[in-house]
Amino acid sequence: MNKQGNTYTLFYMALLILVVGVILAWVSLTLKPAQNDNISIDKMQQILKSVHVTAEKENTIDMYNQYITDSYIIDINGEKKEGKAFDVNVAAEIKKAPEERLLPVFECQIDNSKKYILPIYGAGLWGPIWGYVSIADDGKTVYGAYFSHQGETPGLGAEIATDHFSKQFDGKELIKDGEFKSISVLKQGQKPTNGEDYVDAISGGTITSKGVQSMLSSCLSCYQNFLSKIQEN
């Protein structure tokens, strides 16, 4: 074969692409189990942070199994559904109508009482935001919260991921006089007009703060019947 000809060049390029493609595919398949494990561990750590438990990578699974005593899926009526709560894609579920959503619940035993951890998902300024809110065994009081983001501005919207912001939610109530009222996120000095609890927004992160408020309302409102049943029991 003429090494100076076009045929040789095309053959060489095709062979090189094939070899590189095979190598990349092999690397991807080889690393996928480890990547999936890391994703699961990160999710467990986020769930635990909503009840003020910090786990290191090495002990995350043990601590998760220690504190998370049960998990399941419910519908908007608070009735249990088939499936694994940990596997639910909340980002996909939020796009559905509320009555069609699969709603994960993680039960935690801590401080001598049961807590109910509920995932939330929404939109910030530059991308998705998400988190977990833990509810005390009275079915209405927030025990803890955790928030994270994909690409909010450092020093501004990204501050939702700090303890300073999330700890404001401790002790806030989602249900007042039998009525669900989400938690408002307002500029410092402002107060809501309809009696709901509120926290201070991130300074300079107005759009992200509004995203958190919208996320709380749209996600947690779907758990209203479930939380009412907890109160009844």
Short mmCIF file of N, CA, C and O in Angstrom, two decimals, residues 12-122:
data_model
loop_
_atom_site.label_atom_id
_atom_site.label_comp_id
_atom_site.label_asym_id
_atom_site.label_seq_id
_atom_site.Cartn_x
_atom_site.Cartn_y
_atom_site.Cartn_z
N TYR A 12 -5.46 4.58 7.99
CA TYR A 12 -4.74 4.83 9.24
C TYR A 12 -5.60 5.61 10.22
O TYR A 12 -5.66 5.29 11.41
N MET A 13 -6.31 6.64 9.71
CA MET A 13 -7.18 7.45 10.58
C MET A 13 -8.33 6.61 11.13
O MET A 13 -8.68 6.71 12.30
N ALA A 14 -8.93 5.78 10.27
CA ALA A 14 -10.04 4.94 10.71
C ALA A 14 -9.59 3.95 11.77
O ALA A 14 -10.29 3.71 12.77
N LEU A 15 -8.41 3.36 11.56
CA LEU A 15 -7.87 2.41 12.54
C LEU A 15 -7.58 3.09 13.87
O LEU A 15 -7.88 2.54 14.95
N LEU A 16 -7.01 4.29 13.79
CA LEU A 16 -6.69 5.03 15.01
C LEU A 16 -7.96 5.39 15.79
O LEU A 16 -8.01 5.24 17.02
N ILE A 17 -8.99 5.83 15.06
CA ILE A 17 -10.26 6.18 15.71
C ILE A 17 -10.88 4.94 16.37
O ILE A 17 -11.42 5.00 17.48
N LEU A 18 -10.79 3.80 15.66
CA LEU A 18 -11.36 2.56 16.21
C LEU A 18 -10.64 2.14 17.49
O LEU A 18 -11.28 1.80 18.49
N VAL A 19 -9.33 2.21 17.48
CA VAL A 19 -8.54 1.82 18.65
C VAL A 19 -8.83 2.74 19.83
O VAL A 19 -9.06 2.28 20.96
N VAL A 20 -8.83 4.05 19.57
CA VAL A 20 -9.11 5.02 20.64
C VAL A 20 -10.52 4.82 21.18
O VAL A 20 -10.76 4.88 22.40
N GLY A 21 -11.48 4.57 20.29
CA GLY A 21 -12.87 4.35 20.72
C GLY A 21 -13.00 3.14 21.61
O GLY A 21 -13.73 3.17 22.62
N VAL A 22 -12.31 2.06 21.23
CA VAL A 22 -12.36 0.84 22.04
C VAL A 22 -11.76 1.08 23.43
O VAL A 22 -12.31 0.64 24.44
N ILE A 23 -10.65 1.80 23.46
CA ILE A 23 -9.99 2.09 24.74
C ILE A 23 -10.89 2.94 25.64
O ILE A 23 -11.06 2.66 26.83
N LEU A 24 -11.49 3.98 25.05
CA LEU A 24 -12.38 4.85 25.84
C LEU A 24 -13.59 4.09 26.35
O LEU A 24 -14.02 4.29 27.48
N ALA A 25 -14.16 3.23 25.50
CA ALA A 25 -15.31 2.43 25.92
C ALA A 25 -14.94 1.50 27.06
O ALA A 25 -15.70 1.33 28.03
N TRP A 26 -13.75 0.89 26.96
CA TRP A 26 -13.29 -0.01 28.01
C TRP A 26 -13.07 0.73 29.32
O TRP A 26 -13.47 0.26 30.39
N VAL A 27 -12.45 1.91 29.24
CA VAL A 27 -12.21 2.72 30.44
C VAL A 27 -13.54 3.12 31.08
O VAL A 27 -13.71 3.06 32.30
N SER A 28 -14.50 3.53 30.22
CA SER A 28 -15.80 3.96 30.74
C SER A 28 -16.52 2.82 31.47
O SER A 28 -17.06 3.00 32.56
N LEU A 29 -16.52 1.64 30.86
CA LEU A 29 -17.17 0.48 31.48
C LEU A 29 -16.46 0.06 32.76
O LEU A 29 -17.10 -0.36 33.72
N THR A 30 -15.14 0.17 32.75
CA THR A 30 -14.36 -0.23 33.92
C THR A 30 -14.61 0.70 35.11
O THR A 30 -14.71 0.26 36.25
N LEU A 31 -14.71 2.00 34.82
CA LEU A 31 -14.86 2.98 35.89
C LEU A 31 -16.31 3.19 36.32
O LEU A 31 -16.55 3.77 37.38
N LYS A 32 -17.27 2.73 35.51
CA LYS A 32 -18.68 3.01 35.80
C LYS A 32 -19.12 2.52 37.18
O LYS A 32 -19.80 3.26 37.90
N PRO A 33 -18.78 1.29 37.60
CA PRO A 33 -19.20 0.86 38.94
C PRO A 33 -18.68 1.78 40.04
O PRO A 33 -19.41 2.11 40.98
N ALA A 34 -17.42 2.20 39.92
CA ALA A 34 -16.85 3.10 40.93
C ALA A 34 -17.53 4.46 40.90
O ALA A 34 -17.78 5.06 41.94
N GLN A 35 -17.85 4.93 39.69
CA GLN A 35 -18.55 6.21 39.56
C GLN A 35 -19.93 6.14 40.20
O GLN A 35 -20.36 7.06 40.92
N ASN A 36 -20.64 5.04 39.95
CA ASN A 36 -21.97 4.86 40.54
C ASN A 36 -21.90 4.79 42.06
O ASN A 36 -22.77 5.32 42.76
N ASP A 37 -20.86 4.12 42.57
CA ASP A 37 -20.68 4.03 44.02
C ASP A 37 -20.45 5.43 44.62
O ASP A 37 -21.00 5.75 45.68
N ASN A 38 -19.64 6.23 43.94
CA ASN A 38 -19.36 7.58 44.43
C ASN A 38 -20.62 8.44 44.42
O ASN A 38 -20.84 9.25 45.34
N ILE A 39 -21.45 8.28 43.39
CA ILE A 39 -22.70 9.03 43.32
C ILE A 39 -23.63 8.63 44.47
O ILE A 39 -24.26 9.48 45.12
N SER A 40 -23.70 7.34 44.73
CA SER A 40 -24.56 6.85 45.83
C SER A 40 -24.06 7.35 47.18
O SER A 40 -24.86 7.77 48.03
N ILE A 41 -22.76 7.32 47.38
CA ILE A 41 -22.18 7.78 48.65
C ILE A 41 -22.44 9.27 48.85
O ILE A 41 -22.80 9.71 49.95
N ASP A 42 -22.28 10.05 47.78
CA ASP A 42 -22.54 11.48 47.87
C ASP A 42 -24.00 11.74 48.22
O ASP A 42 -24.31 12.62 49.04
N LYS A 43 -24.91 10.98 47.63
CA LYS A 43 -26.33 11.14 47.94
C LYS A 43 -26.62 10.78 49.39
O LYS A 43 -27.39 11.48 50.08
N MET A 44 -26.02 9.71 49.87
CA MET A 44 -26.19 9.33 51.28
C MET A 44 -25.70 10.44 52.20
O MET A 44 -26.35 10.76 53.21
N GLN A 45 -24.56 11.03 51.87
CA GLN A 45 -24.01 12.11 52.69
C GLN A 45 -24.95 13.31 52.73
O GLN A 45 -25.13 13.94 53.77
N GLN A 46 -25.56 13.63 51.60
CA GLN A 46 -26.49 14.76 51.54
C GLN A 46 -27.73 14.49 52.39
O GLN A 46 -28.22 15.38 53.10
N ILE A 47 -28.25 13.26 52.31
CA ILE A 47 -29.41 12.89 53.12
C ILE A 47 -29.07 13.01 54.61
O ILE A 47 -29.87 13.57 55.39
N LEU A 48 -27.92 12.54 55.00
CA LEU A 48 -27.52 12.60 56.40
C LEU A 48 -27.31 14.04 56.88
O LEU A 48 -27.62 14.37 58.03
N LYS A 49 -26.82 14.90 56.00
CA LYS A 49 -26.59 16.29 56.39
C LYS A 49 -27.89 17.00 56.74
O LYS A 49 -27.89 17.96 57.52
N SER A 50 -29.01 16.53 56.20
CA SER A 50 -30.29 17.16 56.52
C SER A 50 -30.72 16.89 57.96
O SER A 50 -31.63 17.55 58.46
N VAL A 51 -30.07 15.92 58.61
CA VAL A 51 -30.34 15.67 60.04
C VAL A 51 -29.09 15.97 60.86
O VAL A 51 -28.86 15.43 61.94
N HIS A 52 -28.22 16.84 60.30
CA HIS A 52 -27.03 17.34 61.00
C HIS A 52 -26.01 16.24 61.30
O HIS A 52 -25.33 16.28 62.32
N VAL A 53 -25.93 15.26 60.41
CA VAL A 53 -24.94 14.19 60.55
C VAL A 53 -23.96 14.30 59.39
O VAL A 53 -24.36 14.27 58.22
N THR A 54 -22.68 14.44 59.70
CA THR A 54 -21.64 14.52 58.68
C THR A 54 -20.87 13.22 58.63
O THR A 54 -20.35 12.77 59.65
N ALA A 55 -20.81 12.63 57.45
CA ALA A 55 -20.12 11.36 57.27
C ALA A 55 -18.93 11.53 56.33
O ALA A 55 -18.99 12.29 55.37
N GLU A 56 -17.85 10.81 56.63
CA GLU A 56 -16.71 10.75 55.73
C GLU A 56 -16.95 9.64 54.71
O GLU A 56 -17.79 8.75 54.92
N LYS A 57 -16.23 9.70 53.59
CA LYS A 57 -16.45 8.72 52.53
C LYS A 57 -16.29 7.30 53.04
O LYS A 57 -17.05 6.41 52.68
N GLU A 58 -15.31 7.08 53.92
CA GLU A 58 -15.01 5.74 54.40
C GLU A 58 -16.11 5.14 55.27
O GLU A 58 -16.28 3.91 55.32
N ASN A 59 -16.88 6.00 55.97
CA ASN A 59 -17.90 5.45 56.88
C ASN A 59 -19.32 5.84 56.49
O ASN A 59 -20.25 5.65 57.27
N THR A 60 -19.49 6.38 55.29
CA THR A 60 -20.81 6.86 54.88
C THR A 60 -21.85 5.76 54.89
O THR A 60 -22.95 5.93 55.44
N ILE A 61 -21.54 4.62 54.28
CA ILE A 61 -22.52 3.54 54.18
C ILE A 61 -22.92 3.04 55.57
O ILE A 61 -24.11 2.82 55.86
N ASP A 62 -21.96 2.87 56.45
CA ASP A 62 -22.26 2.41 57.80
C ASP A 62 -23.14 3.42 58.55
O ASP A 62 -24.10 3.03 59.23
N MET A 63 -22.82 4.70 58.42
CA MET A 63 -23.61 5.72 59.12
C MET A 63 -25.00 5.84 58.51
O MET A 63 -25.98 6.05 59.24
N TYR A 64 -25.09 5.71 57.21
CA TYR A 64 -26.40 5.76 56.56
C TYR A 64 -27.28 4.61 57.07
O TYR A 64 -28.45 4.81 57.41
N ASN A 65 -26.72 3.41 57.12
CA ASN A 65 -27.48 2.26 57.61
C ASN A 65 -27.81 2.40 59.09
O ASN A 65 -28.81 1.84 59.56
N GLN A 66 -26.98 3.12 59.82
CA GLN A 66 -27.22 3.32 61.25
C GLN A 66 -28.40 4.26 61.49
O GLN A 66 -29.25 4.01 62.35
N TYR A 67 -28.44 5.36 60.73
CA TYR A 67 -29.45 6.40 60.98
C TYR A 67 -30.72 6.24 60.14
O TYR A 67 -31.81 6.57 60.61
N ILE A 68 -30.59 5.79 58.90
CA ILE A 68 -31.76 5.66 58.03
C ILE A 68 -32.38 4.28 58.26
O ILE A 68 -31.85 3.27 57.82
N THR A 69 -33.49 4.26 58.94
CA THR A 69 -34.10 3.00 59.36
C THR A 69 -35.10 2.45 58.35
O THR A 69 -35.44 1.27 58.40
N ASP A 70 -35.57 3.30 57.46
CA ASP A 70 -36.56 2.85 56.46
C ASP A 70 -36.62 3.88 55.33
O ASP A 70 -36.26 5.05 55.52
N SER A 71 -37.06 3.44 54.18
CA SER A 71 -37.28 4.35 53.05
C SER A 71 -38.34 3.74 52.15
O SER A 71 -38.43 2.51 52.02
N TYR A 72 -39.14 4.59 51.54
CA TYR A 72 -40.23 4.12 50.69
C TYR A 72 -40.72 5.26 49.80
O TYR A 72 -40.31 6.41 49.93
N ILE A 73 -41.61 4.90 48.88
CA ILE A 73 -42.19 5.86 47.94
C ILE A 73 -43.66 6.03 48.28
O ILE A 73 -44.36 5.05 48.59
N ILE A 74 -44.14 7.26 48.21
CA ILE A 74 -45.56 7.53 48.40
C ILE A 74 -46.10 8.32 47.21
O ILE A 74 -45.33 8.85 46.41
N ASP A 75 -47.44 8.42 47.13
CA ASP A 75 -48.06 9.29 46.14
C ASP A 75 -48.57 10.54 46.85
O ASP A 75 -48.35 10.72 48.06
N ILE A 76 -49.24 11.40 46.14
CA ILE A 76 -49.67 12.68 46.70
C ILE A 76 -50.70 12.50 47.81
O ILE A 76 -50.89 13.40 48.64
N ASN A 77 -51.33 11.33 47.85
CA ASN A 77 -52.31 11.05 48.92
C ASN A 77 -51.64 10.47 50.17
O ASN A 77 -52.32 10.20 51.16
N GLY A 78 -50.35 10.29 50.10
CA GLY A 78 -49.63 9.73 51.25
C GLY A 78 -49.65 8.23 51.31
O GLY A 78 -49.24 7.63 52.31
N GLU A 79 -50.10 7.60 50.22
CA GLU A 79 -50.16 6.14 50.17
C GLU A 79 -48.86 5.58 49.60
O GLU A 79 -48.30 6.13 48.66
N LYS A 80 -48.40 4.47 50.17
CA LYS A 80 -47.14 3.88 49.72
C LYS A 80 -47.29 3.25 48.34
O LYS A 80 -48.32 2.68 48.00
N LYS A 81 -46.20 3.35 47.57
CA LYS A 81 -46.14 2.79 46.22
C LYS A 81 -44.96 1.81 46.13
O LYS A 81 -44.07 1.82 46.96
N GLU A 82 -44.97 0.99 45.09
CA GLU A 82 -43.88 0.05 44.88
C GLU A 82 -42.63 0.80 44.39
O GLU A 82 -42.73 1.79 43.69
N GLY A 83 -41.47 0.28 44.76
CA GLY A 83 -40.23 0.85 44.27
C GLY A 83 -39.29 1.24 45.39
O GLY A 83 -39.65 1.21 46.57
N LYS A 84 -38.06 1.58 45.01
CA LYS A 84 -37.03 1.97 45.97
C LYS A 84 -36.89 3.50 45.99
O LYS A 84 -36.64 4.12 44.96
N ALA A 85 -37.03 4.08 47.17
CA ALA A 85 -36.96 5.53 47.30
C ALA A 85 -35.62 6.07 46.84
O ALA A 85 -35.55 7.14 46.21
N PHE A 86 -34.55 5.34 47.12
CA PHE A 86 -33.20 5.82 46.80
C PHE A 86 -33.00 5.95 45.29
O PHE A 86 -32.18 6.74 44.83
N ASP A 87 -33.74 5.16 44.51
CA ASP A 87 -33.56 5.14 43.06
C ASP A 87 -34.42 6.15 42.32
O ASP A 87 -34.30 6.30 41.10
N VAL A 88 -35.31 6.84 43.01
CA VAL A 88 -36.21 7.79 42.35
C VAL A 88 -35.42 9.00 41.84
O VAL A 88 -34.64 9.60 42.58
N ASN A 89 -35.64 9.35 40.58
CA ASN A 89 -35.02 10.53 39.98
C ASN A 89 -35.92 11.73 40.25
O ASN A 89 -36.88 11.97 39.52
N VAL A 90 -35.61 12.47 41.30
CA VAL A 90 -36.46 13.60 41.70
C VAL A 90 -36.51 14.67 40.61
O VAL A 90 -37.53 15.32 40.40
N ALA A 91 -35.40 14.86 39.90
CA ALA A 91 -35.35 15.85 38.82
C ALA A 91 -36.37 15.52 37.73
O ALA A 91 -36.96 16.42 37.14
N ALA A 92 -36.57 14.23 37.47
CA ALA A 92 -37.55 13.82 36.47
C ALA A 92 -38.98 13.90 37.02
O ALA A 92 -39.91 14.30 36.31
N GLU A 93 -39.14 13.56 38.29
CA GLU A 93 -40.48 13.56 38.89
C GLU A 93 -41.06 14.97 39.00
O GLU A 93 -42.26 15.17 38.84
N ILE A 94 -40.20 15.97 39.23
CA ILE A 94 -40.70 17.34 39.41
C ILE A 94 -41.32 17.88 38.13
O ILE A 94 -42.11 18.83 38.16
N LYS A 95 -41.01 17.27 36.99
CA LYS A 95 -41.56 17.71 35.71
C LYS A 95 -42.98 17.17 35.49
O LYS A 95 -43.68 17.63 34.59
N LYS A 96 -43.38 16.21 36.31
CA LYS A 96 -44.71 15.61 36.18
C LYS A 96 -45.74 16.43 36.97
O LYS A 96 -45.40 17.23 37.83
N ALA A 97 -47.00 16.19 36.68
CA ALA A 97 -48.07 16.78 37.48
C ALA A 97 -47.98 16.21 38.89
O ALA A 97 -47.59 15.05 39.07
N PRO A 98 -48.32 17.01 39.93
CA PRO A 98 -48.19 16.53 41.32
C PRO A 98 -48.84 15.18 41.58
O PRO A 98 -48.28 14.35 42.31
N GLU A 99 -50.00 14.94 40.98
CA GLU A 99 -50.70 13.68 41.24
C GLU A 99 -50.04 12.49 40.58
O GLU A 99 -50.40 11.33 40.85
N GLU A 100 -49.07 12.73 39.70
CA GLU A 100 -48.39 11.64 39.02
C GLU A 100 -47.00 11.36 39.60
O GLU A 100 -46.35 10.40 39.20
N ARG A 101 -46.54 12.15 40.52
CA ARG A 101 -45.17 12.04 41.00
C ARG A 101 -44.97 10.87 41.97
O ARG A 101 -45.86 10.52 42.74
N LEU A 102 -43.78 10.30 41.90
CA LEU A 102 -43.32 9.36 42.91
C LEU A 102 -42.54 10.16 43.95
O LEU A 102 -41.58 10.86 43.61
N LEU A 103 -42.94 10.07 45.21
CA LEU A 103 -42.38 10.92 46.26
C LEU A 103 -41.60 10.08 47.26
O LEU A 103 -42.17 9.31 48.03
N PRO A 104 -40.27 10.20 47.26
CA PRO A 104 -39.46 9.41 48.19
C PRO A 104 -39.53 9.94 49.62
O PRO A 104 -39.64 11.15 49.85
N VAL A 105 -39.45 9.03 50.57
CA VAL A 105 -39.39 9.37 51.99
C VAL A 105 -38.30 8.51 52.63
O VAL A 105 -38.23 7.30 52.40
N PHE A 106 -37.45 9.15 53.42
CA PHE A 106 -36.40 8.44 54.15
C PHE A 106 -36.64 8.67 55.64
O PHE A 106 -36.68 9.81 56.09
N GLU A 107 -36.82 7.58 56.38
CA GLU A 107 -37.04 7.69 57.82
C GLU A 107 -35.71 7.57 58.56
O GLU A 107 -34.89 6.71 58.25
N CYS A 108 -35.53 8.47 59.52
CA CYS A 108 -34.29 8.52 60.29
C CYS A 108 -34.60 8.47 61.78
O CYS A 108 -35.54 9.12 62.24
N GLN A 109 -33.81 7.71 62.51
CA GLN A 109 -33.95 7.66 63.97
C GLN A 109 -32.77 8.40 64.57
O GLN A 109 -31.62 7.97 64.44
N ILE A 110 -33.03 9.53 65.20
CA ILE A 110 -31.98 10.34 65.79
C ILE A 110 -32.57 11.17 66.92
O ILE A 110 -33.75 11.52 66.89
N ASP A 111 -31.77 11.46 67.93
CA ASP A 111 -32.25 12.22 69.10
C ASP A 111 -33.48 11.58 69.72
O ASP A 111 -34.43 12.26 70.13
N ASN A 112 -33.49 10.23 69.74
CA ASN A 112 -34.56 9.46 70.38
C ASN A 112 -35.93 9.67 69.75
O ASN A 112 -36.96 9.49 70.40
N SER A 113 -35.96 10.06 68.50
CA SER A 113 -37.24 10.21 67.80
C SER A 113 -37.05 10.03 66.31
O SER A 113 -35.93 10.07 65.79
N LYS A 114 -38.16 9.84 65.63
CA LYS A 114 -38.13 9.59 64.20
C LYS A 114 -38.19 10.91 63.44
O LYS A 114 -38.89 11.85 63.81
N LYS A 115 -37.43 10.99 62.35
CA LYS A 115 -37.45 12.13 61.44
C LYS A 115 -37.78 11.63 60.04
O LYS A 115 -37.47 10.49 59.69
N TYR A 116 -38.41 12.49 59.25
CA TYR A 116 -38.79 12.13 57.89
C TYR A 116 -38.06 13.05 56.92
O TYR A 116 -38.26 14.27 56.95
N ILE A 117 -37.21 12.48 56.09
CA ILE A 117 -36.38 13.27 55.17
C ILE A 117 -37.01 13.26 53.79
O ILE A 117 -37.26 12.20 53.20
N LEU A 118 -37.24 14.46 53.26
CA LEU A 118 -37.93 14.62 51.99
C LEU A 118 -37.03 15.34 50.99
O LEU A 118 -36.50 16.41 51.29
N PRO A 119 -36.83 14.80 49.79
CA PRO A 119 -35.99 15.45 48.79
C PRO A 119 -36.73 16.57 48.07
O PRO A 119 -37.95 16.52 47.89
N ILE A 120 -35.99 17.59 47.65
CA ILE A 120 -36.55 18.71 46.91
C ILE A 120 -35.64 19.03 45.73
O ILE A 120 -34.44 18.76 45.77
N TYR A 121 -36.21 19.63 44.67
CA TYR A 121 -35.45 19.92 43.46
C TYR A 121 -36.07 21.12 42.76
O TYR A 121 -37.29 21.24 42.71
N GLY A 122 -35.21 22.01 42.25
CA GLY A 122 -35.72 23.20 41.57
C GLY A 122 -34.68 23.84 40.68
O GLY A 122 -33.69 23.20 40.30
#
